[in-house]
Coordinates of N, CA and C and ligand atoms in Angstrom, one line a residue:
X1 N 2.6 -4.4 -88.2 CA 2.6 -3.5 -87.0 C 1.7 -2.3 -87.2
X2 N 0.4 -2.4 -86.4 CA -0.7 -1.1 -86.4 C 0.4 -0.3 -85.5
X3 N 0.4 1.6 -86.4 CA 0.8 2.5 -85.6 C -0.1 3.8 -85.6
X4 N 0.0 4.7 -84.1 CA -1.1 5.1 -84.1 C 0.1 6.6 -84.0
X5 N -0.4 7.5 -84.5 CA 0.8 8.8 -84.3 C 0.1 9.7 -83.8
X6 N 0.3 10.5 -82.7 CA 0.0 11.3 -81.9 C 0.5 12.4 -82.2
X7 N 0.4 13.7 -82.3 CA 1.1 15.5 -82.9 C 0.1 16.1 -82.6
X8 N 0.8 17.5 -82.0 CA 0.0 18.7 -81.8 C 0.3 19.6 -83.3
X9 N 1.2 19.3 -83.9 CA 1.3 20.7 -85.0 C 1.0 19.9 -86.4
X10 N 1.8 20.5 -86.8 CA 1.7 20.8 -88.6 C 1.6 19.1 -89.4
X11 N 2.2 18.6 -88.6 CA 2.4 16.9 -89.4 C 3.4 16.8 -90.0
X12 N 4.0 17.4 -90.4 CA 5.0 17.1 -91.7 C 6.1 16.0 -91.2
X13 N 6.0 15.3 -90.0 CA 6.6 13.9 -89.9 C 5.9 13.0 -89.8
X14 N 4.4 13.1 -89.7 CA 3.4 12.2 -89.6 C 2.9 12.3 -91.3
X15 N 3.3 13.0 -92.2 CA 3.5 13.3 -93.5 C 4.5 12.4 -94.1
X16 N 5.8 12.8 -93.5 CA 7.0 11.8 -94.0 C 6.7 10.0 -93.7
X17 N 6.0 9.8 -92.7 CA 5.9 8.5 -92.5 C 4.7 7.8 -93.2
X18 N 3.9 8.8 -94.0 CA 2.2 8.2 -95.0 C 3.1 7.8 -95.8
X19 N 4.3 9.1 -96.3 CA 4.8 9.0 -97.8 C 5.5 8.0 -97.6
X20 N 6.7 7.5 -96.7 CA 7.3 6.3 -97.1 C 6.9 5.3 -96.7
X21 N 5.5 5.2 -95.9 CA 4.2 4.1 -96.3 C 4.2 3.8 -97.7
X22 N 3.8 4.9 -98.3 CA 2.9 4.6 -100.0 C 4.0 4.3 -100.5
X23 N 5.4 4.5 -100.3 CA 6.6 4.1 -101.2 C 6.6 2.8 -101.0
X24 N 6.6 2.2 -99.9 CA 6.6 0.5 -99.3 C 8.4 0.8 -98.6
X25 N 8.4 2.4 -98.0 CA 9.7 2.2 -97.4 C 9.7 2.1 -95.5
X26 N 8.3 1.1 -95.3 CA 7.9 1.7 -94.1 C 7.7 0.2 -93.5
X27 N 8.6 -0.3 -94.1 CA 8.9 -2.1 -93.4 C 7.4 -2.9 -93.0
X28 N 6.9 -3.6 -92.4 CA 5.8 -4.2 -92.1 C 4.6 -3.5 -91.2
X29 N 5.4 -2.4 -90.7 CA 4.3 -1.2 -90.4 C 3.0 -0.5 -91.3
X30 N 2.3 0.0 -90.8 CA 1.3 1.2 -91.3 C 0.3 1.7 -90.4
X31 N 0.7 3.0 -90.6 CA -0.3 3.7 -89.8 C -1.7 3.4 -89.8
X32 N -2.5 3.0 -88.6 CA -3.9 3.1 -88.4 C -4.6 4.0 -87.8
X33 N -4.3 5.7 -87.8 CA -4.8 5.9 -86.7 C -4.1 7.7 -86.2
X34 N -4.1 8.7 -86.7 CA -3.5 10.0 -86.5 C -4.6 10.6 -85.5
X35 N -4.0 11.1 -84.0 CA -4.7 11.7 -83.0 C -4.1 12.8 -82.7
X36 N -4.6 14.0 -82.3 CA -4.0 15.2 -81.9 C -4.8 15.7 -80.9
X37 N -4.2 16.3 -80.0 CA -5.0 17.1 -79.0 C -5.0 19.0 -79.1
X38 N -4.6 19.1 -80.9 CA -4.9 20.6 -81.1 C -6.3 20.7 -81.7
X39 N -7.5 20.8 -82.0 CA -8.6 20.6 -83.0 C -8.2 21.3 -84.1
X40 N -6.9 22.2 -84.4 CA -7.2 22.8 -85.4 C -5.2 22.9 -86.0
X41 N -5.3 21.2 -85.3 CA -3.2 21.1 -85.9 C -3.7 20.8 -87.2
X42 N -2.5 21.0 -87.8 CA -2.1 20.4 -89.5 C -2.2 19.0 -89.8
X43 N -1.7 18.4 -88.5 CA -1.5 17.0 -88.8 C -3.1 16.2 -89.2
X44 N -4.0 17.4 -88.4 CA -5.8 16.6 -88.5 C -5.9 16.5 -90.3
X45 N -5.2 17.5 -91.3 CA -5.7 17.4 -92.5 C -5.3 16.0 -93.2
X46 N -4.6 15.1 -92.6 CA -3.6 14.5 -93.6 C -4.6 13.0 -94.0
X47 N -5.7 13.5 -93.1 CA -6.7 11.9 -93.5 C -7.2 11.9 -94.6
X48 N -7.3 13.4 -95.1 CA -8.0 13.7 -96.3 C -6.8 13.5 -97.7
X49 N -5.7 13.7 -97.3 CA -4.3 14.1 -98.1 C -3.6 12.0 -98.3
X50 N -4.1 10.9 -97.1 CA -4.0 10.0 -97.0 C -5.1 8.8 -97.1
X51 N -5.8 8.9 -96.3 CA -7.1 8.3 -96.3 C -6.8 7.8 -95.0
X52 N -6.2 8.3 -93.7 CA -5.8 7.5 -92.8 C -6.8 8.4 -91.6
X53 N -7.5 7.6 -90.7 CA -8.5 8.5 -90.1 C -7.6 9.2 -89.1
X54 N -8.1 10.4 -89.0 CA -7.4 11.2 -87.8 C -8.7 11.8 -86.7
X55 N -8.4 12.2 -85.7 CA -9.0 12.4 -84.4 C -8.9 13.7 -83.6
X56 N -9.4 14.7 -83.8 CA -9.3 15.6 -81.8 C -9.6 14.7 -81.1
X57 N -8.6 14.9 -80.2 CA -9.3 13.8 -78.8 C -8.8 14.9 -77.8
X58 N -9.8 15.1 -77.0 CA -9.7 16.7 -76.0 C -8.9 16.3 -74.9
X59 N -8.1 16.9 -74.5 CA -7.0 16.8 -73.7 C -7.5 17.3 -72.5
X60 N -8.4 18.0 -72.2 CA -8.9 18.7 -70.6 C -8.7 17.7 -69.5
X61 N -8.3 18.4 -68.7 CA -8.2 19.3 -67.7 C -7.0 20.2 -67.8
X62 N -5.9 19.3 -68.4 CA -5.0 20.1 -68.3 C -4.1 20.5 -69.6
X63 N -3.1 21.6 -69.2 CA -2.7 22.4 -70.5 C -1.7 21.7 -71.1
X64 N -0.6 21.3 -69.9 CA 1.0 20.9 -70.8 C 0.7 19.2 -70.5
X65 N 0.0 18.7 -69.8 CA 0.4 17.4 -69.0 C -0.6 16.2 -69.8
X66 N -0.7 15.2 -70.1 CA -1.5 14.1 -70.4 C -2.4 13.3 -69.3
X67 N -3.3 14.1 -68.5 CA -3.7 13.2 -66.9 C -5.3 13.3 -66.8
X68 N -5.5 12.4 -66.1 CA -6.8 12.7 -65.8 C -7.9 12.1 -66.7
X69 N -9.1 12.6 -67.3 CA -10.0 12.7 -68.1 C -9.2 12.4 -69.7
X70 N -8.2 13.6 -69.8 CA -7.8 13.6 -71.1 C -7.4 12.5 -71.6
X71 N -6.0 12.0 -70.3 CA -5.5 10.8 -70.5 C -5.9 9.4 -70.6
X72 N -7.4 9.2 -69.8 CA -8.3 8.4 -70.5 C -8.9 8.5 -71.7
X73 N -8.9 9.4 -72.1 CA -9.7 9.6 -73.5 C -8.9 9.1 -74.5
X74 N -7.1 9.7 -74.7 CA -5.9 9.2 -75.3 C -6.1 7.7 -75.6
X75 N -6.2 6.6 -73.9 CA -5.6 5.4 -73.7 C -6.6 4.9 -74.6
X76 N -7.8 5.4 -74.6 CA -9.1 4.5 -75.0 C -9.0 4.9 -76.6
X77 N -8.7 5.8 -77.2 CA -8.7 6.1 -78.6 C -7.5 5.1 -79.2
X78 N -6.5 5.0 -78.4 CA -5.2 4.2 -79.3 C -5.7 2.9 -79.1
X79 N -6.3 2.9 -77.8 CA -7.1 0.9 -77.6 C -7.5 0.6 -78.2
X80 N -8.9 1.9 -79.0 CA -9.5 0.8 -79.7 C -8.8 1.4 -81.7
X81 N -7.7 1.9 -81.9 CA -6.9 1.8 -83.0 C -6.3 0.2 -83.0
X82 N -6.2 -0.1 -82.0 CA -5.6 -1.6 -81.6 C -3.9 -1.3 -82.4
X83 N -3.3 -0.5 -81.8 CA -2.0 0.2 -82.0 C -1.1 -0.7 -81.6
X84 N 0.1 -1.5 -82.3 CA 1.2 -1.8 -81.6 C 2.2 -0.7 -81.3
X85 N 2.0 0.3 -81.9 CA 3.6 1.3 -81.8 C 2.9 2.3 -81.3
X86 N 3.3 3.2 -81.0 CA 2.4 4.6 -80.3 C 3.6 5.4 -80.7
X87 N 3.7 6.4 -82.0 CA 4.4 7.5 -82.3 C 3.9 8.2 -82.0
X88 N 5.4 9.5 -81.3 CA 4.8 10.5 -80.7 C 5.8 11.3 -81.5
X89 N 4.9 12.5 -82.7 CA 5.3 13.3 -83.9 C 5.3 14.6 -83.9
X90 N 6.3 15.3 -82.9 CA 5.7 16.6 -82.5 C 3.9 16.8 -81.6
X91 N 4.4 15.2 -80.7 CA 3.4 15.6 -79.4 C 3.6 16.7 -78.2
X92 N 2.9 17.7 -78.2 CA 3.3 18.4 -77.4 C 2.9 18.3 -75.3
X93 N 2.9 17.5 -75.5 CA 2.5 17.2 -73.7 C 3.2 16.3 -73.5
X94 N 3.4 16.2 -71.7 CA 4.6 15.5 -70.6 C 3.0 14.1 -70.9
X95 N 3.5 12.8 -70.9 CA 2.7 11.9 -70.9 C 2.9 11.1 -69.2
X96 N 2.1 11.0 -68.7 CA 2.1 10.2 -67.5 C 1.9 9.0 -67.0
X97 N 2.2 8.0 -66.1 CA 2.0 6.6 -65.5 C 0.7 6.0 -66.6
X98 N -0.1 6.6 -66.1 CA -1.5 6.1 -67.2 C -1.0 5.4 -68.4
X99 N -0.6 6.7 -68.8 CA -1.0 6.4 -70.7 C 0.2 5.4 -70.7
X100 N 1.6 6.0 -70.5 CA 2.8 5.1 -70.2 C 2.9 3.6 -69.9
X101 N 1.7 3.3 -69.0 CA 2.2 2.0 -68.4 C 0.5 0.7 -69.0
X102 N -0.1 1.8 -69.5 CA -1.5 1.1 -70.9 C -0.8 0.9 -72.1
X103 N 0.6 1.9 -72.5 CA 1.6 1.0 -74.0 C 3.1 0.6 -73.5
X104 N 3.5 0.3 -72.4 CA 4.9 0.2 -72.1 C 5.5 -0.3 -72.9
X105 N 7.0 0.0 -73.4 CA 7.6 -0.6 -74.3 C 7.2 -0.3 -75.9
X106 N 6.2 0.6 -75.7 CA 5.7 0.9 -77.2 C 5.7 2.0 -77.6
X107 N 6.5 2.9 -76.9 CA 6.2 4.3 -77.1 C 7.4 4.9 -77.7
X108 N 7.3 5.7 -78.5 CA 8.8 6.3 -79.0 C 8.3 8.0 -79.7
X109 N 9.6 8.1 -79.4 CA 9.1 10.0 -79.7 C 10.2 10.4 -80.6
X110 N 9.7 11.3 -81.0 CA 11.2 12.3 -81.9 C 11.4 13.6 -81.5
X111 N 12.6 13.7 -81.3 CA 13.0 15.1 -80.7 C 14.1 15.9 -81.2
X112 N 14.0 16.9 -81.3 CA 15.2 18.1 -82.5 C 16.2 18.4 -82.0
X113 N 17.6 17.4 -81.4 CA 18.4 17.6 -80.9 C 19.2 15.9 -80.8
X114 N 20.2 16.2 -80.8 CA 20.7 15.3 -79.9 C 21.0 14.7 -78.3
X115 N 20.1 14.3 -78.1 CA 19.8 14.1 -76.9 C 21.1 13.3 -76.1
X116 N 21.6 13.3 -75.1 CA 20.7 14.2 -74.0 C 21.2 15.4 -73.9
X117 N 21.6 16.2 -74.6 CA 21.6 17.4 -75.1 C 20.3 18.4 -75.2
X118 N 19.7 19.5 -74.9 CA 19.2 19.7 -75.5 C 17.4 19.8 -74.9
X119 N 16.8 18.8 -73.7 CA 15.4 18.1 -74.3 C 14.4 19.5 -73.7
X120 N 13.3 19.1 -73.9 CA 12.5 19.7 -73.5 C 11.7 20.5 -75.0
X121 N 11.4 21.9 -74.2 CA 11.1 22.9 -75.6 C 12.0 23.5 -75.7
X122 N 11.8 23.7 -77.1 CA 12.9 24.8 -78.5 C 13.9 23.8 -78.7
X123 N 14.1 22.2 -78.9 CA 15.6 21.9 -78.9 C 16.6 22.4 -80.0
X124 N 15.7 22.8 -81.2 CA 16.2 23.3 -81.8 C 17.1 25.1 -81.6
X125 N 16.4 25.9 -81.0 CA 16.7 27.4 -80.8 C 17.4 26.9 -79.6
X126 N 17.4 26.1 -78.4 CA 18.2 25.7 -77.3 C 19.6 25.9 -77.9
X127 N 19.6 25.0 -79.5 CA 21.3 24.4 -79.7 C 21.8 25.4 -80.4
X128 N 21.1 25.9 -81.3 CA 21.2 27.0 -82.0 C 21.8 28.6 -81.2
X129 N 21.4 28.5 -80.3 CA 21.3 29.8 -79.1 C 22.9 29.4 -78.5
X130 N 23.1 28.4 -77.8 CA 24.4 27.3 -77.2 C 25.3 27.7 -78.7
X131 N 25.4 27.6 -79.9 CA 26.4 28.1 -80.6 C 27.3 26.6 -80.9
X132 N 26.5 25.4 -80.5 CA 27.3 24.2 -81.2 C 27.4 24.0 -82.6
X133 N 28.2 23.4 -83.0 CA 28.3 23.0 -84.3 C 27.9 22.2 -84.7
X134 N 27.3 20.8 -84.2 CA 26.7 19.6 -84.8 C 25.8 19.6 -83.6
X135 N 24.4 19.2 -84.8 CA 23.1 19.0 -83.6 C 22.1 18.0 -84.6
X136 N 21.4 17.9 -84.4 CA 20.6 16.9 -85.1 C 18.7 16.4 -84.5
X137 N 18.9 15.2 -84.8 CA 17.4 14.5 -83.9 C 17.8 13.2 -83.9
X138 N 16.8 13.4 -82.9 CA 16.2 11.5 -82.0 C 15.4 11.1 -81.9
X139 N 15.3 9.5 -82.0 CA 14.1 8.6 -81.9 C 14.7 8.1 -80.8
X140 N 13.4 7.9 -79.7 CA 13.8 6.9 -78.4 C 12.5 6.6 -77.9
X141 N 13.0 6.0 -77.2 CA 12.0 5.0 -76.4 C 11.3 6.1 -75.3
X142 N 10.3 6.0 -75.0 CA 9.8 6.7 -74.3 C 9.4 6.5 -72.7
X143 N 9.9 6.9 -71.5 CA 9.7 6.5 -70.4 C 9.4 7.9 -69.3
X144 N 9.3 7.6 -68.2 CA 8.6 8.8 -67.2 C 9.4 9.9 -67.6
X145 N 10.7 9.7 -67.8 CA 11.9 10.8 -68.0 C 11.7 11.6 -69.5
X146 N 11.1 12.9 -69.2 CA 10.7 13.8 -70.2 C 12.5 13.5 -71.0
X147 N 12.3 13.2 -72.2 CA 13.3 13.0 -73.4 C 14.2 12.1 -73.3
X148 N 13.8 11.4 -72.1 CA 15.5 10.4 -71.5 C 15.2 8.9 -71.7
X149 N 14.7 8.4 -72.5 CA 14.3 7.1 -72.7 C 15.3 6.8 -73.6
X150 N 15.8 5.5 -73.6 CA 16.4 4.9 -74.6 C 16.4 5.1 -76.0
X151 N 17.5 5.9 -76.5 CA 17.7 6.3 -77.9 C 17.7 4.9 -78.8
X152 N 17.4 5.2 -79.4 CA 17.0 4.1 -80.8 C 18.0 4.7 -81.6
X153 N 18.0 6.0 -82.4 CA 18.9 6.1 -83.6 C 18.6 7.6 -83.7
X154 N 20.0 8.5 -83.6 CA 20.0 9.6 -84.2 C 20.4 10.2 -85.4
X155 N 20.5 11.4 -86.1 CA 21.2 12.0 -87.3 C 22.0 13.1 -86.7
X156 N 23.0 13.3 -87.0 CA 23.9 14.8 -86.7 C 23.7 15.5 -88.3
X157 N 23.6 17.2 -87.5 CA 23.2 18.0 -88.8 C 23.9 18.8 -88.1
X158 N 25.2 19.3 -89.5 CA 26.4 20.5 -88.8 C 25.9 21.4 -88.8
X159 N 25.9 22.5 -88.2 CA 25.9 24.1 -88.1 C 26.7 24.7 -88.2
X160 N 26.2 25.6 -90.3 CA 27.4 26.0 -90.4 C 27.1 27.6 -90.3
X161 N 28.4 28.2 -90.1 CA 28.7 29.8 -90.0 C 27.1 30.6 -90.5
X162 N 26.9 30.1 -91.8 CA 26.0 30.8 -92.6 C 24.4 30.5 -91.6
X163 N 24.3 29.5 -91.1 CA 23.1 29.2 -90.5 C 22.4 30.1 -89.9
X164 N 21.1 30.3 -90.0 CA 20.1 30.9 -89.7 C 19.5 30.0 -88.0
X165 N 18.4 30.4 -87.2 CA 17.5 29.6 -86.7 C 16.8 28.4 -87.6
X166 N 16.4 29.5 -88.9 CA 15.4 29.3 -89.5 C 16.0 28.3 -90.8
X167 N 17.0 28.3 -91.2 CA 17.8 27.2 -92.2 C 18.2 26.1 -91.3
X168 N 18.6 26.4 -90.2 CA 19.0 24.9 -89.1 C 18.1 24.1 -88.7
X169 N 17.0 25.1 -88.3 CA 15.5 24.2 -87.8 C 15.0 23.4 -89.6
X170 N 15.3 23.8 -90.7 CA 15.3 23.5 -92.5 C 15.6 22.1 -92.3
X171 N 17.0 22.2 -91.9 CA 18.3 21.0 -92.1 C 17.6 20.2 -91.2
X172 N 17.1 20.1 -89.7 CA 17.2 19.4 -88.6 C 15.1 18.6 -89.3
X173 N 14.3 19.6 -89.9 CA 13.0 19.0 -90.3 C 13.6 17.6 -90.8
X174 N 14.3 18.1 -92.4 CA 14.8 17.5 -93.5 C 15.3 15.8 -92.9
X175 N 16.1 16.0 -91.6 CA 16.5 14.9 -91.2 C 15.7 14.1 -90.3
X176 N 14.7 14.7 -90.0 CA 13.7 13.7 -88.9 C 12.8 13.5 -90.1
X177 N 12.4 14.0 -91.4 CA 11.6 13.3 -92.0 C 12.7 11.9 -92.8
X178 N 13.9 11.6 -92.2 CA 14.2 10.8 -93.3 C 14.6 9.8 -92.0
X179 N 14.7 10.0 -90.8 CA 15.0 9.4 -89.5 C 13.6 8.3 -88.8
X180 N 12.7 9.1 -88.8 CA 11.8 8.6 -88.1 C 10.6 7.4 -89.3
X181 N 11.1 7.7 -90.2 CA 9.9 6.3 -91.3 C 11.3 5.3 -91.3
X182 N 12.6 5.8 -90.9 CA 13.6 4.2 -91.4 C 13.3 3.5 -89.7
X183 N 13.5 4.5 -88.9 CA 13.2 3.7 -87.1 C 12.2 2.8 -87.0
X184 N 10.7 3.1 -87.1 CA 9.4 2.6 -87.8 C 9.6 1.0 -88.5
X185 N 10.4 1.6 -89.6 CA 10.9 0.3 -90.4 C 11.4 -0.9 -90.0
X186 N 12.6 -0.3 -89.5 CA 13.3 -1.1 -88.2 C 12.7 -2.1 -87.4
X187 N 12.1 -1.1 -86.7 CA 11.4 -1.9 -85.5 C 10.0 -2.6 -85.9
X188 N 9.6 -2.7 -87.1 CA 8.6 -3.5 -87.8 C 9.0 -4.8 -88.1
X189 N 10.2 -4.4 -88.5 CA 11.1 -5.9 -89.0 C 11.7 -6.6 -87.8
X190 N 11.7 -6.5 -86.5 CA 12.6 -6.3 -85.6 C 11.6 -8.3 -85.3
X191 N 10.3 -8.5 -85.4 CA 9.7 -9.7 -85.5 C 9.6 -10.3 -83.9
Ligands
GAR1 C1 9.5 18.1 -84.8 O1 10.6 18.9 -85.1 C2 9.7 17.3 -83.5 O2 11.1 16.9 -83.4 C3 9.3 18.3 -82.5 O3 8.1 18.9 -83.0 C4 8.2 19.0 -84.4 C5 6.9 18.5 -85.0 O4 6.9 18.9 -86.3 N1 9.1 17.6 -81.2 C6 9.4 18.1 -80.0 O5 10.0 19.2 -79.9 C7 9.1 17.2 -78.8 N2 9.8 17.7 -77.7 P1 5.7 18.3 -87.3 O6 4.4 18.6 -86.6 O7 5.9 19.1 -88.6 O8 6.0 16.8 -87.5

């Protein structure tokens, strides 16, 4: 299974999923293919840290949305990755009909919450702020509905008294790096 992973920031789950590549904990999958529409995210360094080619692919026209020019540019970079999966790893833009309906059924995202709890931005400071006690992340299926696609598989991470933002957003990383390479797995074996 070729996967192509898409992130605006830092990588460190498009990190977690090289590393349990190189471990062989990453079922029949492997990444072909890291795109970002920040020119200057974290995730662009990891080709050099992996050997896996990574991409700016310029998002213009617009700021939060995937449409237009940009979203051609997207469809045609993962076409010719010849991508079966399309992870989306800390992608920060609403994806539209286009790109959606060029991988249907192939899209999956991760999000810092337990959904439907939670979606959008900050899910983490959202749950944290709300004062719940168990919050976690999700992998799902990706559809027109910003965060409402079919859950695949989440983790609960308690919130305890002592918790910070900044030790909960710790706990909630810690679990999407160990969530999103077993999903991957999963659905690689799935045949
Ligand atoms: C992750 O926490 C992911 O859940 C979140 O962005 C972060 C990316 O971190 N995604 C969303 O909030 C999507 N709505 P990373 O760049 O270190 O992998």
């Amino acid at each position: 299974m070729r996967v192509a992973i898409l992130g605006s920031g830092r990588g460190s789950n498009a990190a977690a999923i090289l590393e349990a590549q190189a471990a062989g904990r990453l079922g029949r999958a492997h990444v072909v293919q890291i795109l970002s529409d920040k020119p200057d995210a974290g995730i662009l360094a990891l080709d050099a840290r992996f050997g896996v080619p990574a991409a700016f692919v310029d998002p213009a026209p617009f700021k939060t949305k995937l449409e237009g020019e940009g979203e051609a540019r997207f469809i045609a970079a993962v076409l010719a990755a010849q991508a079966d999966l399309v992870v989306l790893a800390g992608f920060m833009r609403v994806l539209k009909p286009g790109f959606l309906n060029a991988f249907a059924g192939k899209i999956i995202n991760l999000h810092p919450s337990l959904l439907p709890s939670f979606p959008g931005l900050d899910g983490i400071g959202q749950a944290f702020r709300r004062g719940v006690k168990i919050t976690g992340c999700t992998v799902h299926g990706v559809t027109a509905e910003v965060d409402g696609g079919p859950i695949l598989d989440q983790t609960a991470v308690r919130v305890e008294p002592t918790d910070t933002l900044e030790s909960l957003a710790e706990k909630i990383h810690a679990a999407e790096h160990a969530l999103l390479p077993a999903v991957i797995a999963r659905l690689s074996e799935r045949g």
